[in-house]
Structure formats: C-alpha cells, structure tokens
CSV table of C-alpha atoms in Angstrom, one decimal:
chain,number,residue,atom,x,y,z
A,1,UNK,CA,21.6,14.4,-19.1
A,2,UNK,CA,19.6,17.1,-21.2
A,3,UNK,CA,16.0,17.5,-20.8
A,4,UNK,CA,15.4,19.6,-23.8
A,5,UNK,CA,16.3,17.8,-26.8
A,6,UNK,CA,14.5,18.2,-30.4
A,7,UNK,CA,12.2,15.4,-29.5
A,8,UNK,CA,10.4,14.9,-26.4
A,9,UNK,CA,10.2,11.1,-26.7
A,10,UNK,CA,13.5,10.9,-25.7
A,11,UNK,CA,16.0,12.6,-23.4
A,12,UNK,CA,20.3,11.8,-23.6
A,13,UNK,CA,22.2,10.4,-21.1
A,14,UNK,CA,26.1,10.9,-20.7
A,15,UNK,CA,28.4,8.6,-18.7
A,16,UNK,CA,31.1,10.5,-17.2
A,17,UNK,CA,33.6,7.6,-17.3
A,18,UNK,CA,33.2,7.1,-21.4
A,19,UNK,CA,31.0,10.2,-22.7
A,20,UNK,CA,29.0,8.0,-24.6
A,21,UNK,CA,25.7,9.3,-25.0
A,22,UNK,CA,22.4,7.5,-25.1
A,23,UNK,CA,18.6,7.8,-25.3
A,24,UNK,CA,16.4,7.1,-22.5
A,25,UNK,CA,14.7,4.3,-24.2
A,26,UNK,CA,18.0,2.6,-24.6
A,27,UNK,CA,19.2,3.7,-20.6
A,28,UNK,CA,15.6,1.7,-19.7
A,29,UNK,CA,16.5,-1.4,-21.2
A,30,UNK,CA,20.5,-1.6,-19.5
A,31,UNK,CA,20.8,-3.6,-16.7
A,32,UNK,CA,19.4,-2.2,-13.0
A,33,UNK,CA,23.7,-1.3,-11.9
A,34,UNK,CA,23.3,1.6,-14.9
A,35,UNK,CA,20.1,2.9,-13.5
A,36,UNK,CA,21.4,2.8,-9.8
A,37,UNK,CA,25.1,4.0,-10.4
A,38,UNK,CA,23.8,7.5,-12.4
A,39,UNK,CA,20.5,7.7,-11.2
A,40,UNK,CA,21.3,10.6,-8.5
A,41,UNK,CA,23.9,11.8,-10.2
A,42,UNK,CA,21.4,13.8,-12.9
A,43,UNK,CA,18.3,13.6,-10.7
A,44,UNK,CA,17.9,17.6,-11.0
A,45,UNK,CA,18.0,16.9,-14.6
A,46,UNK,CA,14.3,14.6,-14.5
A,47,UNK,CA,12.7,17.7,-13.4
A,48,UNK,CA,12.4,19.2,-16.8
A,49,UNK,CA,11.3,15.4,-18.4
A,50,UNK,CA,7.8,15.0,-19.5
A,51,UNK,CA,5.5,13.1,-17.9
A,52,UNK,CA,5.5,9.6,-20.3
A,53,UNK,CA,9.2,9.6,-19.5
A,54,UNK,CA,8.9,10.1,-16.3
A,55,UNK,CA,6.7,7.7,-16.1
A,56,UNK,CA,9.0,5.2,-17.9
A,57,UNK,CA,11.8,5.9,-15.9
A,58,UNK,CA,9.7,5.9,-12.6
A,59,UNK,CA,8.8,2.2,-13.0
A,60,UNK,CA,12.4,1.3,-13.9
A,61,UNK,CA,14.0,3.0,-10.5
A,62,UNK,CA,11.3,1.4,-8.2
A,63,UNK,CA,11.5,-1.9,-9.6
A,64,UNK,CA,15.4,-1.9,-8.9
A,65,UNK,CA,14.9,0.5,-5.5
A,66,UNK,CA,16.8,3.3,-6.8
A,67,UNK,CA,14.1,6.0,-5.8
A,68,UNK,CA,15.2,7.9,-3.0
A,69,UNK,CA,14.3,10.3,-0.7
A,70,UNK,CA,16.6,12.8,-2.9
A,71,UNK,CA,15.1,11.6,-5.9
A,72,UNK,CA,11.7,10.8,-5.2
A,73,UNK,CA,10.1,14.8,-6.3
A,74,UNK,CA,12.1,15.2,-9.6
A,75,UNK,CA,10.4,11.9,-10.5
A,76,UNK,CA,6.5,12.4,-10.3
A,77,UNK,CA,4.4,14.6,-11.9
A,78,UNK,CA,0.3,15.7,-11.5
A,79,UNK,CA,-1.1,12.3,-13.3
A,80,UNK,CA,1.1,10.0,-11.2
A,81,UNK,CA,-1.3,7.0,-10.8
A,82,UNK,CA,0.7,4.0,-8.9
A,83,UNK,CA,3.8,4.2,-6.9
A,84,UNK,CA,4.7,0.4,-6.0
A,85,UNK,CA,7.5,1.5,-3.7
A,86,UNK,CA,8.2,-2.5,-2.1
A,87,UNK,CA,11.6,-2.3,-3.2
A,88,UNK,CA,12.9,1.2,-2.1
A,89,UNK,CA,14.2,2.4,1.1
A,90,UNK,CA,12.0,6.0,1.9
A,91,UNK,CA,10.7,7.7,4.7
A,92,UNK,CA,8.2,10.1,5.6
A,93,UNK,CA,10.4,12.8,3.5
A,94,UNK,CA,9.5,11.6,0.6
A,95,UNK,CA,5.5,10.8,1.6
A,96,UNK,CA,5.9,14.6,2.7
A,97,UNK,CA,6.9,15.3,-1.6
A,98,UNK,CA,4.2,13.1,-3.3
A,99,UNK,CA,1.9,15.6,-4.3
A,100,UNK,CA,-0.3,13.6,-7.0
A,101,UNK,CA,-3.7,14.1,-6.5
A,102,UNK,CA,-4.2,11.1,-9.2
A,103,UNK,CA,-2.6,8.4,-7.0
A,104,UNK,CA,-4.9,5.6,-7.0
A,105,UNK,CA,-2.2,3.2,-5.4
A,106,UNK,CA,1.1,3.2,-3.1
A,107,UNK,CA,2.7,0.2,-1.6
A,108,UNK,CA,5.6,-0.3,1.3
A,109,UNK,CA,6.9,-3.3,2.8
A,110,UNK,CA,8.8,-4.1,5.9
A,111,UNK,CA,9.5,-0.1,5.8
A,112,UNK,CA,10.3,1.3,9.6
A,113,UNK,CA,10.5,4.5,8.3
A,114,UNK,CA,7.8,5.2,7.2
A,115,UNK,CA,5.3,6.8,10.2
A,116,UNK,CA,1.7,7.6,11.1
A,117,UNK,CA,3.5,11.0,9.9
A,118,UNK,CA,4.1,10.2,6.3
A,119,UNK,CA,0.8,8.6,6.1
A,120,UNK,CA,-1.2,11.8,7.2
A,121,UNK,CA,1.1,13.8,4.7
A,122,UNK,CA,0.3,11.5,1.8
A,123,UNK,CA,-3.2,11.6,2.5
A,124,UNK,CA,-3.1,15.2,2.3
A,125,UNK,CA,-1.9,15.8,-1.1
A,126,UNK,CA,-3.3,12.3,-2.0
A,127,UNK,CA,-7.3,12.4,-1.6
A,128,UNK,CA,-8.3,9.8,-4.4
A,129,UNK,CA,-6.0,6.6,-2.8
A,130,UNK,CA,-7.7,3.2,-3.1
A,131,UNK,CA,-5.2,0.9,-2.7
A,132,UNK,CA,-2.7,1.2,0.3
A,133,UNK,CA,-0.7,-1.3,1.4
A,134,UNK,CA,1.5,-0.8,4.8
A,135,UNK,CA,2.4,-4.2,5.1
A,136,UNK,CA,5.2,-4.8,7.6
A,137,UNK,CA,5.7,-0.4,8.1
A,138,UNK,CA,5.5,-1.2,12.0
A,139,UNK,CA,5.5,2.2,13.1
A,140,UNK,CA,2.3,3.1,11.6
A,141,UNK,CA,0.0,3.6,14.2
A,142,UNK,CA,-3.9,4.2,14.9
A,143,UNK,CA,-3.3,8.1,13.8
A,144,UNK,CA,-1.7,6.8,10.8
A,145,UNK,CA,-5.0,5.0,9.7
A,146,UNK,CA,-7.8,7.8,11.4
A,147,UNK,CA,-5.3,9.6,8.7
A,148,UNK,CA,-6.4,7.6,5.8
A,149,UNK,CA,-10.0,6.6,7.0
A,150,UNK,CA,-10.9,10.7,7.2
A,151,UNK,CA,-8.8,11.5,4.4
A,152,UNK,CA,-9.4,8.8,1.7
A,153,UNK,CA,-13.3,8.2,1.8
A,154,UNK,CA,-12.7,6.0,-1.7
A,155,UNK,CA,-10.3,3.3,0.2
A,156,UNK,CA,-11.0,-0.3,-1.2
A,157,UNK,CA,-7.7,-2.2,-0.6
A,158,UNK,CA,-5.8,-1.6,2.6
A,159,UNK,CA,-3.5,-3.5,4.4
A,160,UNK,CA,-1.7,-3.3,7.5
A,161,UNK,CA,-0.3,-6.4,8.1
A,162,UNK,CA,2.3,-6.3,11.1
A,163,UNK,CA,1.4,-3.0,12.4
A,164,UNK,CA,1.3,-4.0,15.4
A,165,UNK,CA,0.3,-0.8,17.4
A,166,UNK,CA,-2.9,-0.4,15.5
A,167,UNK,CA,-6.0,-0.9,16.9
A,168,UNK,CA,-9.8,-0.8,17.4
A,169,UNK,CA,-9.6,3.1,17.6
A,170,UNK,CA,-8.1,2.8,13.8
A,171,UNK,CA,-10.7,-0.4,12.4
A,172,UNK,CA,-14.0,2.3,13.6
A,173,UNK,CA,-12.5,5.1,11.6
A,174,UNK,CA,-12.6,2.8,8.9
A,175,UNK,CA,-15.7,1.5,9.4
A,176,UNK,CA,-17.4,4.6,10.3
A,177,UNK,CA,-16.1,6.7,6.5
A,178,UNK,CA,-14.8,3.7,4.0
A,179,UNK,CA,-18.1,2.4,2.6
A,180,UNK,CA,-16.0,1.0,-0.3
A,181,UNK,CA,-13.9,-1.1,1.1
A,182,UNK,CA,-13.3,-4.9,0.1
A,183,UNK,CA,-10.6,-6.0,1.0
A,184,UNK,CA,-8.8,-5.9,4.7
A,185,UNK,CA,-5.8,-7.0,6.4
A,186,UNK,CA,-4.9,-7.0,9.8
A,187,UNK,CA,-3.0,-9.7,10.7
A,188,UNK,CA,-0.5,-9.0,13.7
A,189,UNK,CA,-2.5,-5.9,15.0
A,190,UNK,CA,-4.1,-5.0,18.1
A,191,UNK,CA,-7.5,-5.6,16.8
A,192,UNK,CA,-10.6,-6.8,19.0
A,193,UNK,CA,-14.4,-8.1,18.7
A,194,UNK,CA,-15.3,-4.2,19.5
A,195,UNK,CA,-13.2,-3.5,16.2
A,196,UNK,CA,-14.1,-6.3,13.9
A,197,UNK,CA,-18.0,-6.2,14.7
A,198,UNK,CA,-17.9,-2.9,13.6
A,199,UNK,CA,-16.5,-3.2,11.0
A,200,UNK,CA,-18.7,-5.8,9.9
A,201,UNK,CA,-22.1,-3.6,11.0
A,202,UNK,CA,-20.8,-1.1,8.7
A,203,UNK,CA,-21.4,0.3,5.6
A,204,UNK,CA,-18.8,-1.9,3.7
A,205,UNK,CA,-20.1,-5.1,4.7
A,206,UNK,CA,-21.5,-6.2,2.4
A,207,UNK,CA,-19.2,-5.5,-0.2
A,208,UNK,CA,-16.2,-7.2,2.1
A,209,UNK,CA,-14.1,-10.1,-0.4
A,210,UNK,CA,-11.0,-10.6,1.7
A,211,UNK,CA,-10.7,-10.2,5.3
A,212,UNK,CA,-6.8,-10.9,7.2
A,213,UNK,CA,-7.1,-11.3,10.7
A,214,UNK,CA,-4.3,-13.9,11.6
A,215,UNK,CA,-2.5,-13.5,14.7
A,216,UNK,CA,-5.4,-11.1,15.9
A,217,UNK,CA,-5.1,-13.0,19.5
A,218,UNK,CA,-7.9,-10.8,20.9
A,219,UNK,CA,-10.5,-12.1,19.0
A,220,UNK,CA,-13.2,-14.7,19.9
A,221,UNK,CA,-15.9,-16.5,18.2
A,222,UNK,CA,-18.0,-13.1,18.9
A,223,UNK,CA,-16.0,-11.5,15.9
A,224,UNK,CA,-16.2,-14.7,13.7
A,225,UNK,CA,-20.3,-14.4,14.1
A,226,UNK,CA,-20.2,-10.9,13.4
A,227,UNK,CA,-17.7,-11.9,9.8
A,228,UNK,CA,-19.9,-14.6,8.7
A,229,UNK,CA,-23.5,-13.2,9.9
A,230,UNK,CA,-23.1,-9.5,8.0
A,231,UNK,CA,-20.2,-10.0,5.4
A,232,UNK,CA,-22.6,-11.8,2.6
A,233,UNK,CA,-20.2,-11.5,0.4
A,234,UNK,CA,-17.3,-12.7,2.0
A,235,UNK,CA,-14.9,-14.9,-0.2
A,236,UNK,CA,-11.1,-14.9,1.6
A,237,UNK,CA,-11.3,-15.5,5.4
A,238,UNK,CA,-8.1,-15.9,7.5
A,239,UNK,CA,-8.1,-16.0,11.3
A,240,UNK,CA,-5.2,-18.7,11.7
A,241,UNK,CA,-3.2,-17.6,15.4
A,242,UNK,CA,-6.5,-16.4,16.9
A,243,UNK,CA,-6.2,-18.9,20.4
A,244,UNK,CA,-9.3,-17.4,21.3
A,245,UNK,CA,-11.4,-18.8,18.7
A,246,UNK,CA,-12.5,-22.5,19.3
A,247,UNK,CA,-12.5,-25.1,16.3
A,248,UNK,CA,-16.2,-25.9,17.1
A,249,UNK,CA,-16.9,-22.0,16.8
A,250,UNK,CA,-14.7,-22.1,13.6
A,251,UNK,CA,-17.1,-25.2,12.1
A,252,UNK,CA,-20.3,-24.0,13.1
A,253,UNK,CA,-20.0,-20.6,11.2
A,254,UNK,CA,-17.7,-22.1,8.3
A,255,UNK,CA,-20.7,-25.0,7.4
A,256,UNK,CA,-22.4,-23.4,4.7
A,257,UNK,CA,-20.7,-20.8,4.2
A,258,UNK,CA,-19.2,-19.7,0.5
A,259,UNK,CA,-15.9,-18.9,1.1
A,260,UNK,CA,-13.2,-19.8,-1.4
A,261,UNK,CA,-10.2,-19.5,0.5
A,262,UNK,CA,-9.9,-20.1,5.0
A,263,UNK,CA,-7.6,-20.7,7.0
A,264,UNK,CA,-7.7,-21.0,11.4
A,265,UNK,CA,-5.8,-22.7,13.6
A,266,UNK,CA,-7.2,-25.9,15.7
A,267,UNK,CA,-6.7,-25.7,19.2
C-alpha cells in the first residue's frame, strides 16, 4: 500500500498472494473478508492517507469490526466527527489514542473492556462529545460518568444501559454540569429517587425527550412525580422492572400526560 501516489483521491493496494494492485475506491467496495484479511497488514501505511480517505476507509473497518487496538491511531485524524465502534472489539488502549477534539459521537456495545479508564481518557482529548452511548460496557462505573459530566458540558445523548455499578453519585454529576441533555438511559443501573429527582430539578429538565429507567428497582413513585411534575417536555418514558412503583402511581401521573411512547410493569 503507498500513501503517496500522483493523486490524493486515491491510494493502491497490493495483495501479497497475486500482486494485483487496486485503488482504494475499488478495495471499499470488495467484500468485508478483503478489508479484514489486509487491513493490519498495511495499517502503518494509513498514517500518511489524507483525511477524506481516511475517512472512507474508517467507516468501512468499523462497520465490518476490523478496527483494532493496533489500528485504531493510523486511522483518525483532527476532524474525526463520529466513531460508531458497535461492531469492534477495543479497549481502553485505543480510548487512550482518539485524540479528535471534533468527535461529536462514539458508540460501544456489550464492550467489557472498555473502563471508567478509557472513558476519562476520551473525555480528555475529546471535550466537544454529545452523543455517548456505553450501552452494555459493564465495567464503566460512577468515575467513568463524573468523567464525562465534568469533562463534556455539551452532552445531549447518553446512554448507559447495563452499567450496572453506576449510580446516584454519577446521575448528580450529570445533573449538576449537562444543561443540554435530552435524552437518558439508565436501565439496569444502580439509580435511586435521590438520583432521578435531581436530575429532573435540574437544569436539563425541561429540555428532557427520552428518559430509560427500566429495571431501575430502587425507584418509587417519588421519582415518577419528580419525571412527570418537572420534565414538561418529556416524550419517551420507560420504567418497566421498577417493583417499586405501583400501577395506581403509574396511572395517576400518566393521565394527561403527552408522552408518545411508555412502558411500566403492572404489579
């Protein structure tokens, strides 16, 4: 592979097995085996791409999970705006490489290696984040989140569904510094009415859409006054798994309201 070729729409790849040589344009539209089988065989070679190839070949490897953590810094550049990293199997080591201070937007799922760590390292390099999703990354914690609430002040998506050790110590940070903040999950964390009533005293309340709390089984009918009392605005409500909260708590505060989407558990 040869980053410096006469035009730089284009880079050329060669396949050890036949020597044919093609252009990246070409190499994008193979099937996912090509991308995977070479890929970190010429990863020292991306370096030297520039960036609207990168960029190209960036989406290409994370759709079929090639990036790596070996990979992963030859690929980005300054303007790196979305890493949609669902399909790829990281860890902090690469959160500790992103250094794109115009990432809007980074999502994991069902990643155990990825830590509080390799959030607080993100956020570091990463200050202008607004859409995180952690989904199913069980070992971030509340230090992870403090991480992101302190660090990322323009936060409006965040989820952290099946994190299980976060908490109320996390949901005040956010409360306390993420005035933007519309849309929430934290179904399957270690959430309370201390947490949630916060959050829905704070700043962001009224500009709250979508709120996650299933399987929240701290929560009472306190935290669903709080919700439906401050969040004006509210328009996805889940608290399905909550044993705490009572269907007649769950029909008072629901009659009237404007909420498109619900859904609770009867009990």
């Amino acid at each position: 592979m040869n980053g410096s070729g006469e035009r730089d729409s284009c880079f050329c790849f060669h396949s050890p097995q036949s020597g044919l040589v093609m252009e990246v344009d070409s190499l994008l539209n193979l099937s996912a085996a090509c991308v995977a089988v070479y890929a970190d065989s010429y990863n020292n070679d991306f370096l030297s791409l520039p960036a609207s190839l990168k960029d190209k070949l960036l989406r290409v490897m994370l759709l079929k999970g090639v990036v790596t953590d070996l990979n992963i810094s030859q690929l980005l550049h300054s303007g790196t705006h979305t890493l949609d990293m669902m399909n790829c199997r990281v860890s902090d080591f690469s959160l500790q490489q992103i250094h794109c201070p115009q990432l809007r937007r980074i999502l994991f799922l069902r990643n155990l290696s990825i830590t509080s760590e390799g959030v607080r390292a993100l956020v570091a390099s990463c200050p202008r984040l607004q859409v995180v999703d952690l989904t199913g990354c069980a070992a971030v914690t509340d230090e992870g989140v403090l991480a992101l609430a302190h660090g990322c002040s323009s936060l409006e998506v965040l989820s952290l569904w099946g994190c299980s050790d976060v908490g109320d110590n996390a949901l005040l940070e956010l409360a306390g510094n993420c005035r933007f903040l519309h849309s929430l999950n934290l179904s399957g964390t270690q959430v309370t009415d201390v947490g949630v009533i916060a959050l829905a005293t704070a700043p962001c309340s009224n500009r709250l859409k979508e709120f996650h709390v299933a399987r929240c089984r701290h929560l009472t009918g306190k935290a669903l006054k709080a919700v439906f009392t401050n969040c004006i605005n509210i328009q996805t409500f889940i608290f399905d798994g909550c044993p705490l909260i009572t269907n007649q708590e769950a029909l008072l505060y629901l009659t009237g309201s404007k909420l498109i989407q619900v859904s609770w558990t009867v009990y």
